[in-house]
Amino acid sequence: MSPAGAPDAGPFDAPDMSPFGVLDVRHGPADGPVAFGGRLGPPAAGELLAAYRHGLFPLPAADEYASAYNEAVYGDAVEAGEVALLPGGADPYVLAWWSPDPRPVIAPGGVRLGSRLARRLRNRSSWWTSADRAFGRVLAACAEARQPVWLTEELAATLMRLHELGAAHSGEVWEGEELIGGVFGVAVGPVLSLDSMFHRRPDAARVAVADLGARFGAAGGRLLDAQWDGPHVRSLGAEPMARSRYLAELSGEVGAVIPDGAPLSAARLGRPS
């Protein structure tokens, strides 16, 4: 127990007692789940952070049919020991853990806006941005109408706990007092792993990524992890990084990186650096 008036030990300084510490991610599947099982929920927030620290992120099954699909597709690989099975949970196939190889990454200041959007921000936009001002609202907006459902209530509650502990962050874009775009992710040392984004105006999600990236870089961060490769993240400036190098980046000797959340004009993002 911490002394009176001092915060309880959080996941940043607690020893890694999670099942991920003994998981050999380096040799896991490159384009499929590395493991199944484990648990979510606010009491397991430290375990979720440990997963990110070891280069994994969760993909919960939306329902029992999705869980059955996981078992049908990957059950043989689990039986053969090619995909790990973690303790916790009655049905391990409800929770998959991924670590794609290669990993799409972006330098914090390297998010591409494009000349047209940069010019619009510079000349006409009244948008403004913030960080960690509306984490719960960003989380809810990212979950809206997404199919298949991966941001389950249990995962959302765990991420909210990580946010309270200072490990999960959101970037917000506003038009007046209306939240029109956002992004959220989990920070592990110098790496910010971006989980999801949303927009209610064209390009607002792109602005959110650029803004949160700039704030993270200014605080000492070195890398944005886009998790899943594809044309959209490539358009943002993502480049593939071998998983072995990505894991090395995660182990960089940098303390907790907390982006400044002060309200700022989005117009600054359109100015030449």
CSV table of C-alpha atoms in Angstrom, one decimal:
chain,number,residue,atom,x,y,z
A,1,MET,CA,0.0,0.0,0.0
A,2,SER,CA,1.2,3.5,-0.9
A,3,PRO,CA,1.8,6.1,1.8
A,4,ALA,CA,-1.1,8.4,2.6
A,5,GLY,CA,-1.6,11.0,-0.2
A,6,ALA,CA,0.6,9.0,-2.7
A,7,PRO,CA,-0.9,7.3,-5.8
A,8,ASP,CA,-1.1,3.6,-5.9
A,9,ALA,CA,1.6,1.9,-8.0
A,10,GLY,CA,0.4,1.9,-11.6
A,11,PRO,CA,1.2,-0.3,-14.6
A,12,PHE,CA,4.2,1.8,-15.5
A,13,ASP,CA,6.3,0.8,-12.5
A,14,ALA,CA,4.7,-2.6,-11.6
A,15,PRO,CA,6.8,-5.7,-12.4
A,16,ASP,CA,5.5,-7.7,-15.4
A,17,MET,CA,3.7,-10.6,-13.9
A,18,SER,CA,1.5,-11.0,-17.0
A,19,PRO,CA,1.5,-14.1,-19.3
A,20,PHE,CA,2.9,-11.9,-22.1
A,21,GLY,CA,6.4,-11.9,-20.4
A,22,VAL,CA,7.0,-15.5,-21.4
A,23,LEU,CA,5.4,-15.3,-24.8
A,24,ASP,CA,7.9,-15.4,-27.7
A,25,VAL,CA,6.3,-12.8,-30.0
A,26,ARG,CA,9.4,-12.7,-32.3
A,27,HIS,CA,8.5,-16.1,-33.8
A,28,GLY,CA,4.7,-15.8,-33.8
A,29,PRO,CA,2.6,-15.7,-37.0
A,30,ALA,CA,3.1,-12.6,-39.1
A,31,ASP,CA,-0.4,-12.4,-40.4
A,32,GLY,CA,-2.5,-14.1,-37.9
A,33,PRO,CA,-3.1,-14.2,-34.1
A,34,VAL,CA,-0.1,-14.8,-32.0
A,35,ALA,CA,-2.1,-15.9,-29.0
A,36,PHE,CA,-5.6,-16.5,-27.7
A,37,GLY,CA,-7.0,-16.2,-24.2
A,38,GLY,CA,-6.1,-13.9,-21.3
A,39,ARG,CA,-8.6,-11.4,-19.8
A,40,LEU,CA,-9.9,-7.9,-20.1
A,41,GLY,CA,-11.7,-5.6,-17.7
A,42,PRO,CA,-10.4,-2.7,-15.5
A,43,PRO,CA,-8.7,-5.0,-13.0
A,44,ALA,CA,-6.6,-6.4,-15.9
A,45,ALA,CA,-5.5,-3.0,-17.2
A,46,GLY,CA,-1.9,-3.8,-16.2
A,47,GLU,CA,-2.1,-6.9,-18.3
A,48,LEU,CA,-3.4,-5.0,-21.3
A,49,LEU,CA,-0.5,-2.5,-21.0
A,50,ALA,CA,1.9,-5.4,-20.7
A,51,ALA,CA,0.5,-6.8,-24.0
A,52,TYR,CA,1.2,-3.5,-25.8
A,53,ARG,CA,4.7,-3.5,-24.2
A,54,HIS,CA,5.4,-6.9,-25.8
A,55,GLY,CA,4.2,-5.8,-29.2
A,56,LEU,CA,0.6,-7.2,-29.1
A,57,PHE,CA,-2.8,-5.6,-29.3
A,58,PRO,CA,-6.2,-7.3,-28.6
A,59,LEU,CA,-9.0,-8.2,-31.0
A,60,PRO,CA,-12.0,-9.5,-29.0
A,61,ALA,CA,-14.6,-11.6,-30.7
A,62,ALA,CA,-17.9,-9.7,-31.1
A,63,ASP,CA,-20.1,-12.7,-30.2
A,64,GLU,CA,-20.1,-16.5,-29.7
A,65,TYR,CA,-20.2,-17.0,-33.5
A,66,ALA,CA,-17.0,-15.0,-34.0
A,67,SER,CA,-15.4,-17.0,-31.2
A,68,ALA,CA,-16.5,-20.2,-32.8
A,69,TYR,CA,-15.0,-19.0,-36.1
A,70,ASN,CA,-11.7,-18.3,-34.4
A,71,GLU,CA,-11.6,-21.8,-33.0
A,72,ALA,CA,-12.5,-23.3,-36.4
A,73,VAL,CA,-9.8,-21.4,-38.3
A,74,TYR,CA,-7.0,-21.4,-35.7
A,75,GLY,CA,-7.7,-24.3,-33.4
A,76,ASP,CA,-5.3,-26.6,-35.2
A,77,ALA,CA,-2.5,-24.1,-34.9
A,78,VAL,CA,-3.2,-23.7,-31.2
A,79,GLU,CA,-3.1,-27.5,-30.8
A,80,ALA,CA,0.2,-27.6,-32.7
A,81,GLY,CA,1.7,-25.0,-30.4
A,82,GLU,CA,2.1,-22.5,-33.3
A,83,VAL,CA,-0.3,-20.1,-31.6
A,84,ALA,CA,-0.1,-19.7,-27.8
A,85,LEU,CA,-3.0,-20.2,-25.4
A,86,LEU,CA,-3.0,-17.9,-22.4
A,87,PRO,CA,-4.6,-18.6,-19.1
A,88,GLY,CA,-7.8,-16.7,-18.1
A,89,GLY,CA,-11.4,-16.8,-19.4
A,90,ALA,CA,-13.7,-19.8,-19.9
A,91,ASP,CA,-13.5,-19.5,-23.7
A,92,PRO,CA,-10.0,-18.5,-24.9
A,93,TYR,CA,-11.2,-17.9,-28.5
A,94,VAL,CA,-13.1,-14.9,-27.3
A,95,LEU,CA,-9.9,-12.9,-27.2
A,96,ALA,CA,-7.2,-12.9,-29.9
A,97,TRP,CA,-3.8,-11.1,-29.6
A,98,TRP,CA,-2.1,-9.8,-32.8
A,99,SER,CA,1.4,-8.7,-33.6
A,100,PRO,CA,1.6,-8.1,-37.4
A,101,ASP,CA,5.0,-8.4,-39.2
A,102,PRO,CA,5.9,-6.0,-40.6
A,103,ARG,CA,4.3,-3.2,-38.6
A,104,PRO,CA,3.2,0.1,-40.2
A,105,VAL,CA,4.8,3.0,-38.4
A,106,ILE,CA,4.9,6.8,-38.7
A,107,ALA,CA,7.3,9.4,-37.3
A,108,PRO,CA,5.4,11.6,-34.9
A,109,GLY,CA,5.9,14.6,-37.0
A,110,GLY,CA,5.5,12.8,-40.3
A,111,VAL,CA,1.8,12.4,-40.7
A,112,ARG,CA,0.8,13.5,-44.2
A,113,LEU,CA,-2.0,16.0,-44.5
A,114,GLY,CA,-1.7,16.7,-48.2
A,115,SER,CA,-1.3,20.1,-49.7
A,116,ARG,CA,-5.0,20.7,-50.2
A,117,LEU,CA,-5.9,20.0,-46.5
A,118,ALA,CA,-2.8,21.9,-45.3
A,119,ARG,CA,-3.9,24.9,-47.3
A,120,ARG,CA,-7.5,24.7,-46.0
A,121,LEU,CA,-6.3,24.5,-42.4
A,122,ARG,CA,-4.0,27.4,-42.9
A,123,ASN,CA,-6.4,29.7,-44.6
A,124,ARG,CA,-9.9,29.0,-43.6
A,125,SER,CA,-10.3,26.5,-40.8
A,126,SER,CA,-11.7,27.4,-37.4
A,127,TRP,CA,-11.0,23.9,-36.1
A,128,TRP,CA,-9.1,23.5,-32.9
A,129,THR,CA,-7.6,20.5,-31.2
A,130,SER,CA,-6.9,19.0,-27.8
A,131,ALA,CA,-5.6,15.9,-26.2
A,132,ASP,CA,-7.1,13.8,-23.4
A,133,ARG,CA,-10.0,16.2,-23.1
A,134,ALA,CA,-12.7,13.8,-24.2
A,135,PHE,CA,-11.2,10.3,-24.1
A,136,GLY,CA,-14.5,8.5,-23.3
A,137,ARG,CA,-16.4,10.4,-26.1
A,138,VAL,CA,-13.7,9.5,-28.7
A,139,LEU,CA,-13.8,5.8,-27.6
A,140,ALA,CA,-17.6,5.8,-28.0
A,141,ALA,CA,-17.5,7.5,-31.4
A,142,CYS,CA,-14.9,5.0,-32.6
A,143,ALA,CA,-17.2,2.1,-31.6
A,144,GLU,CA,-20.3,3.5,-33.3
A,145,ALA,CA,-21.6,1.4,-36.3
A,146,ARG,CA,-18.3,-0.5,-36.6
A,147,GLN,CA,-18.6,-4.0,-38.0
A,148,PRO,CA,-17.4,-6.4,-36.9
A,149,VAL,CA,-17.5,-5.1,-33.3
A,150,TRP,CA,-14.0,-5.3,-31.8
A,151,LEU,CA,-14.2,-2.4,-29.3
A,152,THR,CA,-16.4,-4.3,-26.9
A,153,GLU,CA,-17.7,-2.8,-23.6
A,154,GLU,CA,-15.1,-4.9,-21.7
A,155,LEU,CA,-12.2,-3.6,-23.8
A,156,ALA,CA,-13.5,0.0,-23.6
A,157,ALA,CA,-13.7,-0.2,-19.8
A,158,THR,CA,-10.1,-1.5,-19.7
A,159,LEU,CA,-8.9,1.3,-22.0
A,160,MET,CA,-10.7,3.8,-19.8
A,161,ARG,CA,-8.8,2.5,-16.8
A,162,LEU,CA,-5.5,2.8,-18.7
A,163,HIS,CA,-6.5,6.4,-19.6
A,164,GLU,CA,-7.0,7.1,-15.9
A,165,LEU,CA,-3.6,5.7,-15.2
A,166,GLY,CA,-2.0,8.0,-17.9
A,167,ALA,CA,-1.2,5.2,-20.4
A,168,ALA,CA,-4.0,5.7,-23.0
A,169,HIS,CA,-4.5,9.0,-24.8
A,170,SER,CA,-6.9,10.6,-27.2
A,171,GLY,CA,-6.6,13.4,-29.7
A,172,GLU,CA,-9.7,15.5,-30.5
A,173,VAL,CA,-10.7,17.9,-33.3
A,174,TRP,CA,-13.4,20.4,-32.6
A,175,GLU,CA,-15.5,22.8,-34.6
A,176,GLY,CA,-16.7,25.2,-31.9
A,177,GLU,CA,-17.8,22.9,-29.1
A,178,GLU,CA,-18.7,20.0,-31.4
A,179,LEU,CA,-16.4,17.0,-31.4
A,180,ILE,CA,-15.9,16.3,-35.2
A,181,GLY,CA,-12.9,13.9,-35.2
A,182,GLY,CA,-10.6,11.9,-32.9
A,183,VAL,CA,-8.1,9.1,-32.4
A,184,PHE,CA,-7.0,7.1,-29.4
A,185,GLY,CA,-4.2,4.8,-28.6
A,186,VAL,CA,-1.9,3.3,-25.9
A,187,ALA,CA,1.5,4.7,-25.2
A,188,VAL,CA,4.4,2.4,-24.2
A,189,GLY,CA,7.6,4.4,-23.7
A,190,PRO,CA,8.5,6.1,-26.9
A,191,VAL,CA,5.8,4.4,-29.0
A,192,LEU,CA,2.1,5.4,-29.3
A,193,SER,CA,0.0,2.5,-30.7
A,194,LEU,CA,-3.0,4.0,-32.4
A,195,ASP,CA,-6.1,1.8,-32.1
A,196,SER,CA,-8.9,3.6,-33.9
A,197,MET,CA,-10.1,7.0,-35.3
A,198,PHE,CA,-13.3,8.6,-36.4
A,199,HIS,CA,-14.6,11.7,-38.2
A,200,ARG,CA,-17.8,13.6,-38.5
A,201,ARG,CA,-16.3,16.1,-41.1
A,202,PRO,CA,-14.1,15.1,-44.0
A,203,ASP,CA,-10.4,14.9,-43.0
A,204,ALA,CA,-11.0,15.4,-39.3
A,205,ALA,CA,-9.6,12.0,-38.4
A,206,ARG,CA,-6.4,12.7,-40.4
A,207,VAL,CA,-6.1,16.1,-38.5
A,208,ALA,CA,-6.6,14.2,-35.2
A,209,VAL,CA,-3.7,11.8,-36.0
A,210,ALA,CA,-1.4,14.6,-37.1
A,211,ASP,CA,-2.2,16.7,-34.0
A,212,LEU,CA,-1.8,13.8,-31.5
A,213,GLY,CA,1.4,12.7,-33.3
A,214,ALA,CA,2.8,16.2,-33.1
A,215,ARG,CA,2.0,16.5,-29.4
A,216,PHE,CA,3.5,13.0,-28.7
A,217,GLY,CA,6.7,13.9,-30.5
A,218,ALA,CA,7.0,17.2,-28.7
A,219,ALA,CA,6.8,15.2,-25.4
A,220,GLY,CA,9.6,12.9,-26.4
A,221,GLY,CA,7.8,10.2,-28.3
A,222,ARG,CA,9.6,8.6,-31.3
A,223,LEU,CA,7.1,6.4,-33.1
A,224,LEU,CA,3.4,6.1,-34.0
A,225,ASP,CA,2.2,2.5,-34.6
A,226,ALA,CA,-0.7,2.2,-37.0
A,227,GLN,CA,-1.1,-1.6,-36.2
A,228,TRP,CA,-2.8,-2.7,-39.5
A,229,ASP,CA,-1.1,-2.0,-42.8
A,230,GLY,CA,-3.2,-0.8,-45.7
A,231,PRO,CA,-3.8,2.0,-48.3
A,232,HIS,CA,-5.3,4.3,-45.7
A,233,VAL,CA,-2.4,4.2,-43.2
A,234,ARG,CA,0.1,4.4,-46.1
A,235,SER,CA,-1.7,7.6,-47.2
A,236,LEU,CA,-1.0,9.0,-43.7
A,237,GLY,CA,2.7,8.3,-44.1
A,238,ALA,CA,3.1,4.8,-42.6
A,239,GLU,CA,6.0,2.7,-43.7
A,240,PRO,CA,6.5,-1.0,-42.8
A,241,MET,CA,8.9,-1.9,-40.0
A,242,ALA,CA,10.1,-5.4,-39.3
A,243,ARG,CA,8.6,-6.8,-36.1
A,244,SER,CA,12.0,-7.4,-34.6
A,245,ARG,CA,12.9,-3.7,-35.0
A,246,TYR,CA,9.5,-2.6,-33.7
A,247,LEU,CA,10.0,-4.7,-30.5
A,248,ALA,CA,13.4,-3.1,-30.1
A,249,GLU,CA,11.8,0.3,-30.3
A,250,LEU,CA,9.3,-0.6,-27.6
A,251,SER,CA,12.2,-1.4,-25.2
A,252,GLY,CA,13.8,2.0,-25.7
A,253,GLU,CA,14.8,3.6,-22.4
A,254,VAL,CA,12.2,6.4,-22.3
A,255,GLY,CA,9.8,7.0,-19.4
A,256,ALA,CA,6.1,7.6,-19.8
A,257,VAL,CA,5.4,10.1,-22.6
A,258,ILE,CA,2.4,12.3,-21.8
A,259,PRO,CA,1.2,14.6,-24.6
A,260,ASP,CA,0.3,18.1,-23.7
A,261,GLY,CA,-3.5,18.5,-23.9
A,262,ALA,CA,-3.8,22.3,-24.2
A,263,PRO,CA,-6.3,23.6,-26.8
A,264,LEU,CA,-4.5,24.6,-30.0
A,265,SER,CA,-5.6,25.9,-33.4
A,266,ALA,CA,-5.5,23.3,-36.1
A,267,ALA,CA,-4.2,26.0,-38.5
A,268,ARG,CA,-0.7,25.4,-37.1
A,269,LEU,CA,-0.7,21.9,-38.6
A,270,GLY,CA,-1.0,23.4,-42.1
A,271,ARG,CA,2.1,25.7,-41.8
A,272,PRO,CA,5.5,24.5,-43.1
A,273,SER,CA,7.7,23.1,-40.3
